[in-house]
XYZ file of C-alpha atoms in Angstrom:
693
model
C -12.538 37.214 -50.227
C -12.886 37.643 -46.467
C -15.144 34.924 -44.960
C -15.122 32.917 -48.245
C -13.487 29.639 -49.187
C -11.905 28.748 -52.523
C -10.375 25.378 -53.417
C -7.194 26.085 -55.428
C -5.767 22.632 -56.063
C -5.621 19.037 -54.946
C -2.806 16.521 -55.416
C -3.548 12.782 -55.316
C -0.781 10.242 -54.790
C -1.855 6.567 -55.024
C -5.497 7.386 -54.305
C -7.823 4.781 -55.848
C -7.385 5.025 -59.643
C -4.910 7.947 -59.395
C -1.164 7.368 -59.137
C 0.209 10.924 -59.117
C -2.058 13.733 -60.233
C -2.393 17.463 -59.504
C -5.672 19.262 -60.279
C -6.065 23.072 -60.352
C -9.509 24.533 -59.536
C -10.404 28.021 -60.847
C -13.118 30.295 -59.431
C -16.799 30.333 -60.451
C -18.415 27.241 -61.930
C -16.184 24.231 -62.632
C -17.240 20.959 -64.263
C -15.432 17.679 -63.592
C -16.315 15.932 -66.831
C -15.721 12.334 -67.775
C -17.275 8.964 -68.376
C -18.908 6.985 -65.623
C -16.157 5.277 -63.577
C -13.383 7.546 -64.869
C -12.531 8.797 -61.341
C -14.486 12.051 -61.017
C -16.055 11.248 -57.614
C -12.656 10.087 -56.325
C -11.482 13.710 -56.545
C -14.381 14.769 -54.311
C -13.627 11.960 -51.820
C -9.976 13.043 -51.787
C -10.984 16.645 -50.977
C -13.221 15.412 -48.131
C -10.423 13.142 -46.811
C -7.916 16.016 -46.876
C -10.282 18.180 -44.841
C -11.730 15.686 -42.344
C -9.695 12.475 -42.463
C -10.972 8.905 -42.599
C -14.444 7.665 -41.673
C -14.889 3.996 -40.854
C -18.046 3.441 -42.892
C -18.138 6.118 -45.592
C -14.454 6.840 -46.240
C -12.074 4.092 -45.092
C -8.356 3.920 -45.771
C -8.624 0.597 -47.596
C -11.090 2.186 -50.065
C -8.920 5.275 -50.682
C -5.415 3.743 -50.944
C -4.679 2.362 -54.397
C -4.639 -1.426 -54.514
C -1.162 -2.893 -54.137
C 0.415 0.341 -52.868
C 1.842 0.716 -49.347
C 1.549 4.504 -49.067
C -0.597 7.268 -50.444
C -1.473 10.893 -49.757
C -3.756 13.818 -50.561
C -2.553 17.422 -50.502
C -5.243 20.123 -50.646
C -4.548 23.825 -51.210
C -7.348 26.308 -50.477
C -7.943 29.929 -49.506
C -10.151 30.737 -46.536
C -10.655 34.016 -44.725
C -7.696 35.471 -46.721
C -5.428 32.662 -45.469
C -3.533 30.389 -47.840
C -3.805 26.856 -46.444
C -2.116 23.627 -47.552
C -3.034 20.417 -45.744
C -1.559 16.999 -46.421
C -2.819 13.696 -45.070
C -0.912 10.427 -45.497
C -2.101 6.833 -45.688
C -0.014 3.806 -44.737
C -0.884 0.156 -45.287
C -0.324 -1.991 -42.222
C -0.555 -5.711 -41.633
C -4.346 -5.753 -41.238
C -5.643 -2.370 -42.433
C -4.814 1.078 -43.787
C -4.307 3.872 -41.274
C -3.605 7.584 -41.322
C -0.004 8.563 -40.766
C 1.317 11.903 -39.498
C 0.672 14.789 -41.889
C 1.138 18.523 -41.908
C -0.663 21.826 -42.373
C 0.803 25.052 -43.790
C -1.005 28.314 -43.023
C 0.427 31.380 -44.793
C 3.779 29.635 -45.171
C 4.011 28.381 -41.554
C 4.295 24.581 -41.523
C 3.280 22.356 -38.633
C 3.628 18.570 -38.415
C 0.506 17.100 -36.830
C -1.360 13.897 -36.062
C -4.726 13.137 -37.640
C -6.592 14.408 -34.552
C -4.526 17.619 -34.398
C -5.167 18.270 -38.121
C -8.904 17.751 -37.614
C -9.006 20.233 -34.714
C -7.178 22.955 -36.679
C -9.269 22.449 -39.854
C -12.565 22.721 -37.939
C -11.282 25.934 -36.380
C -10.328 27.346 -39.811
C -13.698 26.359 -41.311
C -15.571 28.007 -38.434
C -17.335 24.788 -37.401
C -18.687 24.597 -33.831
C -16.031 23.311 -31.375
C -18.265 20.486 -30.151
C -17.910 18.793 -33.559
C -14.310 17.773 -32.791
C -15.465 14.622 -31.012
C -18.612 14.077 -33.146
C -19.446 13.429 -36.787
C -17.052 16.115 -37.924
C -18.155 16.539 -41.551
C -21.939 16.321 -41.112
C -22.425 20.026 -41.943
C -20.007 19.687 -44.865
C -22.026 16.734 -46.188
C -25.277 18.714 -46.203
C -23.931 22.090 -47.321
C -20.820 21.770 -49.494
C -20.735 18.185 -50.758
C -23.268 15.377 -50.670
C -22.271 12.107 -52.409
C -24.518 10.536 -55.032
C -27.745 9.017 -53.715
C -27.150 10.147 -50.095
C -29.768 12.903 -50.316
C -32.245 10.437 -51.812
C -31.573 8.136 -48.864
C -32.500 10.807 -46.329
C -35.710 11.485 -48.247
C -36.594 7.792 -48.302
C -35.758 7.157 -44.622
C -38.316 7.006 -41.803
C -39.517 10.196 -40.120
C -37.627 9.774 -36.833
C -34.307 8.995 -38.567
C -34.745 12.027 -40.830
C -35.560 14.304 -37.890
C -32.534 13.030 -35.925
C -30.287 13.684 -38.931
C -31.689 17.187 -39.458
C -31.415 17.986 -35.738
C -27.719 17.130 -35.918
C -27.285 19.088 -39.155
C -29.075 22.150 -37.772
C -27.263 21.807 -34.466
C -30.537 21.570 -32.529
C -30.202 17.935 -31.471
C -28.986 19.552 -28.274
C -32.612 20.260 -27.335
C -33.438 16.566 -27.515
C -30.304 15.743 -25.548
C -31.263 18.413 -23.015
C -34.684 16.795 -22.567
C -33.157 13.321 -22.287
C -30.505 14.526 -19.856
C -33.167 16.432 -17.921
C -35.189 13.230 -17.530
C -32.051 11.434 -16.308
C -31.320 14.259 -13.862
C -34.970 14.340 -12.791
C -34.905 10.594 -12.195
C -31.691 10.963 -10.203
C -33.255 13.769 -8.161
C -36.333 11.631 -7.514
C -34.129 8.748 -6.356
C -32.238 11.097 -4.038
C -35.543 12.512 -2.755
C -36.738 8.963 -2.009
C -33.456 8.212 -0.229
C -33.737 11.438 1.796
C -37.386 10.664 2.562
C -36.292 7.310 3.980
C -33.572 9.007 6.023
C -35.983 11.475 7.689
C -38.907 9.078 8.064
C -38.302 8.775 11.821
C -37.525 12.495 12.373
C -40.718 13.181 14.386
C -40.064 10.081 16.492
C -36.487 11.247 17.147
C -37.694 14.737 18.149
C -40.239 13.214 20.573
C -37.446 11.048 21.995
C -35.275 14.136 22.491
C -38.078 15.850 24.416
C -38.564 12.755 26.623
C -34.811 12.444 27.354
C -34.589 16.092 28.397
C -37.486 15.546 30.848
C -35.773 12.434 32.283
C -32.527 14.407 32.800
C -34.460 17.113 34.685
C -36.032 14.438 36.938
C -32.576 12.952 37.671
C -31.263 16.424 38.583
C -34.125 16.751 41.110
C -33.313 13.355 42.669
C -29.630 14.284 42.979
C -30.619 17.589 44.588
C -32.754 15.710 47.165
C -29.793 13.450 48.116
C -27.321 16.286 48.803
C -28.576 17.269 52.360
C -28.452 13.620 53.522
C -24.964 13.288 52.074
C -23.740 16.456 53.839
C -25.229 15.274 57.184
C -23.532 11.877 56.849
C -20.220 13.606 56.054
C -20.401 15.765 59.216
C -21.198 12.785 61.458
C -18.371 10.814 59.899
C -15.908 13.630 60.601
C -16.876 13.678 64.312
C -16.630 9.905 64.661
C -13.360 9.902 62.798
C -11.931 12.441 65.263
C -12.974 10.210 68.214
C -11.505 7.159 66.507
C -8.210 8.935 65.834
C -7.916 9.868 69.537
C -8.643 6.317 70.709
C -6.426 4.891 67.965
C -3.527 6.926 69.409
C -4.101 5.370 72.851
C -4.452 1.935 71.311
C -1.267 2.546 69.376
C 0.483 3.334 72.662
C -1.117 0.230 74.201
C 0.093 -1.945 71.343
C 3.535 -0.436 71.663
C 3.569 -1.330 75.399
C 2.322 -4.822 74.620
C 5.035 -5.204 72.046
C 7.682 -4.063 74.527
C 6.207 -6.411 77.149
C 6.336 -9.267 74.694
C 9.943 -8.448 73.783
C 10.935 -8.304 77.465
C 9.222 -11.600 78.200
C 11.056 -13.161 75.266
C 14.337 -11.663 76.485
C 13.609 -12.997 79.995
C 13.040 -16.499 78.669
C 16.091 -16.281 76.427
C 18.317 -15.107 79.303
C 17.035 -17.852 81.589
C 17.694 -20.434 78.894
C 21.144 -18.991 78.247
C 21.974 -19.068 81.983
C 20.965 -22.710 82.150
C 23.020 -23.594 79.062
C 26.064 -21.736 80.422
C 25.938 -23.667 83.700
C 25.705 -26.947 81.859
C 28.607 -25.916 79.603
C 30.759 -24.996 82.631
C 30.226 -28.433 84.218
C 30.999 -30.213 80.964
C 34.121 -28.161 80.233
C 35.555 -28.592 83.748
C 35.184 -32.361 83.401
C 37.026 -32.285 80.035
C 39.884 -30.236 81.539
C 40.200 -32.726 84.397
C 40.276 -35.657 81.986
C 42.969 -34.044 79.781
C 45.233 -33.390 82.765
C 44.869 -37.015 83.878
C 45.900 -38.222 80.380
C 49.183 -36.219 80.146
C 50.151 -36.418 83.816
C 52.627 -39.395 83.493
C 53.821 -38.748 79.899
C 57.316 -37.338 79.151
C 57.224 -34.225 77.040
C 60.365 -33.848 74.931
C 61.494 -30.922 72.890
C 59.902 -31.241 69.474
C 62.626 -29.126 67.845
C 65.354 -31.633 68.838
C 63.289 -34.419 67.315
C 62.820 -32.435 64.102
C 66.608 -31.914 63.788
C 67.204 -35.652 64.308
C 64.599 -36.416 61.614
C 66.297 -34.022 59.185
C 69.741 -35.580 59.809
C 68.424 -39.094 59.281
C 66.679 -38.005 56.041
C 69.960 -36.564 54.767
C 71.831 -39.854 55.534
C 69.151 -41.830 53.715
C 69.439 -39.474 50.715
C 73.265 -39.918 50.543
C 72.996 -43.720 50.697
C 70.202 -43.723 48.083
C 72.436 -41.673 45.748
C 75.255 -44.257 46.197
C 72.729 -47.010 45.549
C 71.584 -45.336 42.313
C 75.238 -45.106 41.110
C 75.806 -48.841 41.744
C 72.567 -49.697 39.901
C 73.703 -47.664 36.900
C 77.132 -49.424 36.943
C 75.411 -52.817 36.969
C 73.284 -51.815 33.952
C 76.386 -50.560 32.091
C 78.280 -53.810 32.823
C 75.338 -55.886 31.600
C 75.379 -53.908 28.318
C 79.140 -54.418 27.967
C 78.734 -58.175 28.544
C 76.034 -58.358 25.847
C 78.336 -56.522 23.428
C 81.125 -59.123 23.937
C 78.666 -62.000 23.448
C 77.382 -60.481 20.205
C 80.933 -59.907 18.931
C 81.850 -63.571 19.546
C 78.713 -64.703 17.742
C 79.330 -62.376 14.831
C 83.053 -63.243 14.369
C 82.256 -66.949 14.272
C 79.734 -66.441 11.452
C 81.809 -64.328 9.003
C 84.427 -65.716 6.579
C 85.558 -62.442 5.068
C 86.338 -59.020 6.586
C 83.652 -56.557 5.500
C 86.181 -53.688 5.638
C 89.344 -55.022 3.901
C 87.651 -57.997 2.206
C 90.394 -60.361 3.401
C 89.629 -63.888 4.557
C 89.138 -64.242 8.358
C 91.139 -67.214 9.669
C 90.088 -69.588 12.473
C 93.090 -68.484 14.530
C 91.883 -64.925 14.372
C 88.387 -66.036 15.305
C 89.738 -68.010 18.302
C 91.838 -65.056 19.376
C 88.841 -62.748 19.358
C 86.625 -65.269 21.159
C 89.242 -65.880 23.865
C 89.732 -62.214 24.446
C 85.987 -61.593 24.776
C 85.594 -64.566 27.142
C 88.165 -63.076 29.497
C 86.354 -59.746 29.294
C 83.001 -61.370 30.141
C 84.521 -63.135 33.202
C 85.907 -59.822 34.389
C 82.546 -58.066 33.875
C 80.574 -60.779 35.700
C 82.919 -60.483 38.716
C 82.348 -56.717 38.810
C 78.557 -57.196 38.561
C 78.706 -59.642 41.490
C 80.692 -57.182 43.624
C 78.246 -54.365 42.803
C 75.210 -56.509 43.649
C 76.759 -57.239 47.077
C 77.248 -53.510 47.697
C 73.667 -52.832 46.497
C 72.213 -55.347 48.958
C 74.203 -53.848 51.859
C 73.060 -50.312 51.001
C 69.387 -51.312 50.628
C 69.540 -53.007 54.050
C 71.119 -49.922 55.598
C 68.434 -47.668 54.042
C 65.666 -49.917 55.399
C 67.087 -49.722 58.930
C 67.430 -45.935 58.723
C 63.803 -45.556 57.531
C 62.510 -47.700 60.411
C 64.336 -45.492 62.897
C 63.012 -42.379 61.155
C 59.441 -43.652 61.388
C 59.783 -44.265 65.144
C 61.060 -40.731 65.696
C 58.195 -39.293 63.616
C 55.651 -41.255 65.663
C 57.210 -39.900 68.831
C 56.981 -36.374 67.395
C 53.237 -36.844 66.667
C 52.548 -38.076 70.201
C 54.344 -35.099 71.720
C 52.451 -32.666 69.407
C 49.113 -34.232 70.388
C 49.923 -33.901 74.120
C 50.849 -30.269 73.652
C 47.627 -29.642 71.648
C 45.508 -31.188 74.423
C 47.246 -28.979 76.951
C 46.502 -25.910 74.824
C 42.829 -26.945 74.510
C 42.619 -27.479 78.248
C 43.960 -23.995 78.830
C 41.400 -22.509 76.367
C 38.560 -24.392 78.056
C 39.664 -23.006 81.395
C 39.342 -19.509 79.947
C 35.914 -20.417 78.506
C 34.719 -21.525 81.949
C 35.854 -18.239 83.456
C 34.068 -16.298 80.670
C 30.824 -18.275 81.105
C 30.845 -17.673 84.851
C 31.220 -13.959 84.237
C 28.403 -14.048 81.631
C 26.140 -15.769 84.134
C 26.728 -13.017 86.651
C 25.683 -10.417 83.995
C 22.652 -12.471 82.929
C 21.432 -12.780 86.495
C 21.671 -9.004 86.893
C 19.779 -8.509 83.551
C 17.070 -10.940 84.616
C 16.278 -8.831 87.621
C 15.997 -5.674 85.474
C 13.776 -7.352 82.868
C 11.468 -8.718 85.558
C 11.064 -5.208 86.951
C 10.332 -3.808 83.424
C 7.721 -6.497 82.806
C 5.980 -5.680 86.055
C 5.916 -1.970 85.119
C 4.608 -2.623 81.548
C 1.809 -4.894 82.772
C 0.575 -2.105 84.983
C 0.462 0.371 82.085
C -1.289 -2.136 79.770
C -3.951 -2.715 82.386
C -4.575 1.036 82.542
C -5.209 1.312 78.746
C -7.366 -1.796 78.389
C -10.677 0.138 78.434
C -9.693 2.013 75.213
C -10.025 -1.167 73.173
C -13.624 -1.686 74.226
C -14.465 1.993 73.518
C -12.726 1.751 70.151
C -14.792 -1.261 69.098
C -18.043 0.513 69.940
C -17.112 3.785 68.172
C -15.621 1.907 65.196
C -18.903 0.044 64.773
C -20.814 3.353 64.829
C -18.318 4.820 62.329
C -18.704 1.849 59.972
C -22.488 2.216 60.064
C -22.245 5.935 59.241
C -19.746 5.136 56.495
C -22.159 2.558 55.048
C -24.978 5.104 55.052
C -22.733 7.665 53.329
C -21.610 5.077 50.726
C -25.246 4.155 50.005
C -26.064 7.817 49.384
C -22.934 8.253 47.248
C -23.758 5.144 45.220
C -27.280 6.439 44.613
C -25.842 9.815 43.567
C -23.209 8.180 41.322
C -25.824 5.911 39.786
C -28.056 8.905 39.058
C -25.058 10.877 37.733
C -24.077 7.934 35.506
C -27.649 7.673 34.229
C -27.622 11.397 33.536
C -24.273 11.171 31.711
C -25.516 8.227 29.635
C -28.707 10.095 28.792
C -26.769 13.293 28.045
C -24.459 11.410 25.673
C -27.447 9.748 24.058
C -29.179 13.134 23.849
C -26.055 14.653 22.268
C -25.963 11.842 19.714
C -29.696 12.263 19.176
C -29.252 16.027 18.676
C -26.565 15.389 16.057
C -28.780 12.832 14.326
C -31.774 15.208 14.378
C -29.646 18.082 13.047
C -28.394 15.864 10.224
C -31.944 14.785 9.439
C -33.049 18.446 9.452
C -30.231 19.207 7.012
C -31.404 16.278 4.887
C -34.953 17.639 5.102
C -33.764 21.042 3.851
C -31.797 19.380 1.051
C -34.825 17.257 0.156
C -36.972 20.388 0.026
C -34.428 22.002 -2.292
C -34.311 18.876 -4.485
C -38.118 18.758 -4.651
C -38.171 22.369 -5.829
C -35.557 21.570 -8.499
C -37.378 18.373 -9.503
C -40.671 20.236 -9.760
C -39.074 23.075 -11.776
C -37.348 20.683 -14.191
C -40.493 18.597 -14.800
C -43.097 21.373 -14.912
C -41.156 24.273 -16.383
C -37.718 23.512 -17.839
C -38.677 20.540 -20.064
C -41.674 22.454 -21.423
C -39.483 25.496 -22.029
C -36.876 23.447 -23.946
C -39.621 21.777 -25.992
C -41.149 25.180 -26.772
C -37.769 26.608 -27.816
C -37.079 23.579 -30.019
C -40.511 23.845 -31.631
C -40.021 27.557 -32.215
C -36.605 27.000 -33.812
C -37.945 24.112 -35.894
C -40.900 26.241 -37.049
C -38.559 29.013 -38.195
C -36.292 26.482 -39.937
C -39.290 24.696 -41.440
C -40.778 27.898 -42.810
C -37.533 28.980 -44.481
C -36.642 25.458 -45.603
C -40.122 24.842 -47.025
C -40.113 28.072 -49.066
C -36.625 27.409 -50.427
C -37.486 23.789 -51.211
C -40.641 24.788 -53.114
C -38.796 27.503 -55.057
C -35.984 25.164 -56.155
C -38.426 22.353 -56.978
C -40.605 24.646 -59.085
C -37.491 25.903 -60.871
C -36.381 22.356 -61.705
C -39.892 20.966 -62.482
C -41.968 23.349 -64.570
C -45.166 21.364 -64.200
C -48.223 23.189 -62.891
C -49.955 20.013 -61.757
C -46.884 18.665 -59.846
C -46.093 20.511 -56.618
C -44.045 19.713 -53.512
C -43.842 21.014 -49.945
C -42.473 19.903 -46.553
C -44.669 18.669 -43.723
C -43.878 19.275 -40.032
C -41.422 16.346 -40.014
C -39.555 17.809 -43.036
C -40.882 15.016 -45.205
C -41.499 16.100 -48.829
C -45.185 15.830 -49.770
C -45.764 15.575 -53.531
C -49.094 16.652 -54.950
C -50.044 15.857 -58.542
C -53.286 17.354 -59.650
C -54.703 17.208 -56.119
C -53.499 13.688 -55.379
C -50.680 12.622 -53.052
C -47.818 10.919 -54.866
C -45.280 8.560 -53.242
C -41.591 9.510 -53.624
C -40.703 6.116 -55.091
C -43.406 6.393 -57.774
C -41.743 9.476 -59.299
C -39.579 9.233 -62.371
C -35.797 9.201 -61.996
C -35.492 12.816 -63.092
C -38.279 13.872 -60.735
C -36.657 12.098 -57.785
C -33.310 13.722 -58.626
C -34.986 17.146 -58.909
C -36.720 16.610 -55.575
C -33.421 15.563 -53.924
C -31.517 18.487 -55.490
C -34.188 20.966 -54.383
C -34.049 19.476 -50.868
C -30.261 19.696 -50.939
C -30.123 23.313 -52.149
C -32.764 24.421 -49.666
C -30.958 22.627 -46.849
C -27.682 24.270 -47.900
C -29.153 27.758 -47.619
C -30.909 27.097 -44.287
C -27.759 25.652 -42.667
C -25.566 28.509 -43.884
C -28.073 31.050 -42.537
C -28.470 29.218 -39.216
C -24.768 28.615 -38.438
C -23.320 32.066 -39.015
C -19.642 31.270 -38.384
C -19.264 28.767 -41.239
C -16.689 29.998 -43.761
C -17.672 27.666 -46.632
C -20.913 29.429 -47.598
C -19.586 30.493 -51.009
C -18.666 26.945 -52.079
C -20.823 24.027 -53.235
C -20.003 20.683 -54.832
C -22.712 18.835 -56.782
C -22.090 15.137 -57.464
C -24.094 13.935 -60.499
C -26.971 16.370 -59.814
C -28.725 15.580 -63.136
C -29.111 11.810 -62.889
C -32.243 10.924 -64.894
C -32.846 14.495 -66.096
C -34.613 15.099 -69.382
C -33.147 17.480 -71.938
C -35.462 20.219 -70.730
C -34.459 19.621 -67.092
C -30.772 19.779 -68.071
C -31.390 23.239 -69.502
C -32.666 24.321 -66.097
C -29.320 23.493 -64.487
C -28.020 26.707 -66.074
C -30.675 28.626 -64.113
C -29.681 26.804 -60.907
C -26.016 27.766 -61.373
C -26.941 31.360 -62.158
C -29.212 31.663 -59.131
C -26.633 30.097 -56.813
C -24.153 32.779 -57.921
C -21.417 31.350 -55.660
C -17.716 32.125 -55.665
C -17.002 28.486 -56.592
C -19.364 25.763 -57.789
C -17.869 22.350 -58.581
C -20.088 19.962 -60.544
C -19.351 16.314 -61.252
C -21.275 15.004 -64.252
C -20.932 12.811 -67.309
C -23.584 14.883 -69.155
C -21.808 16.742 -71.986
C -24.606 19.292 -72.224
C -23.646 20.799 -68.871
C -20.291 21.837 -70.373
C -22.123 24.731 -72.002
C -23.409 25.985 -68.628
C -20.129 26.306 -66.716
C -17.141 28.654 -66.791
C -14.433 25.975 -66.566
C -14.096 22.302 -67.497
C -11.703 19.709 -66.060
C -11.699 16.502 -68.127
C -11.028 13.156 -66.457
C -10.132 10.033 -68.417
C -9.115 6.545 -67.372
C -6.453 4.623 -69.231
C -5.052 1.264 -68.131
C -6.838 1.572 -64.777
C -5.172 4.958 -64.113
C -7.191 8.193 -63.986
C -5.668 11.304 -65.541
C -6.528 14.950 -66.187
C -6.258 15.999 -69.835
C -5.821 19.528 -71.094
C -9.071 21.265 -71.909
């Protein structure tokens, strides 16, 4: 069975009218028999779902999952390429719709959990479908080879030419040629747009190249001008060197002259300063001598006592005052104490006269006792007052004595100050005498220095006079040097200006070179794009169209022959013939007249569709060599509208197909006699079941 496919069984769990049903499929021809609406086509939809999953329009989850159930599944067991495969897909009802849940696939006993997309990829690989179908209409080939639902083939026959050709291109796998042409036009348009962009970029290339040539000529002219300036610049440099040497020599003499002038100026300043100082010293001597004379006159008749004796007398008097003040403080304290004692006696008398009972023993205080206490305290007060009077007398005597001692002390202190002042004046007079002597000596030195400075000034003036001519020579040569320097600077500025112009032009030329090189690169790229654009438009598109036509011719020839053979087998009518035109549209001829598809009888339309389907099946299987489902076909109600004679011809169709497995869905009981196996489907209480044959 290598390279062949055989469906072994399918298990439906909550799929449309099925609740839980397993169906075994034998080899050779198998008939799914049952009344219309019993659930025969549901089995075919379940097989397609197990292989390829849900399709939004044709096979949605909400259509497959039994009404009112939350979950459902289909498990398909088949043999392919000597591999035993079991695939299970699950459905789960969500809030808004029904979606596929994770399923699994078992290949030769090896199980793998997989998502819907992963299952699809592995199934297409097992079936030998082209890999590019993973992201496209995955079961298109299956629909036009193995299983086509009722009426779908009639729809393709009744559709417009372009729709039919697009469908067949996809079925035959040659829609790629159309896509190639469309993509080529897109690429060609993109190339043309790029060419236009490049053309715009190089539009000024000739102008840029002319500009480059002009700039190079201008740079050469600048080089010539710079070359012409160099001799003048060298000559100016030589003359400047000579003048500079002369200036340096004169500048040395002038430097010496300035140094002499500076020394002369310093000496003249020193001379003036010394003369001023001499004058000030003389004035100071006169003033100081007068002050000394005045001081001596002031102290001449004044007695000068020993200050130390006076200080001792002051100390002794201060000690006496301190002793008397201490005695005075003691008397003052005694007076205060006596005053307190007197107040205590007065308070006691007042208190004893007010109480009638002793606060300590609580006995009654008699008047005699009160009089005794009062008399005693009166005597005590008289005694205290006498003592206070005596102490006040002593206090007055001591305060008078202290006052007299302080007056004497003040007189002695005044005498001490006068003596100290006299001695200070004498000291100052002595210092001034020394100052006079020092100033006289300074004057002698200044007078000697004045003579020396005057001699130096006379000598310096002579030297300055001898160097005076150098200043005039320097001014003349400096003027000549400045003129030469100006000439040299003018030449340098011209050279620098030319050099700057050259540098600017060179930079511009460099930028221009880069721009030209880029534009030349763009020109080369544009040339390459033009060649590609020309090749695509004039050669490649024509080649693709030719290849497509050639392939379509081959397909058309084979398809047309197969279609005619199957149609003639199903319709044994010599005056009714059918063939395919270039657009694969069936053309019906009845006794030399064209007949419209819709004007045919129901059986004739079904025969035409079945012939188209069987021919298409053979062409696709021959064209796509890797498909591993070539030995399997499923026919869904292939005899709709057939007459009794046409039903008899179904036996011939099955015999000529001679496939490993042919599954037919039909409610026609007559077909039961044409097949090897029958599976009966019934529907009871809205539940489809398989009954034993």
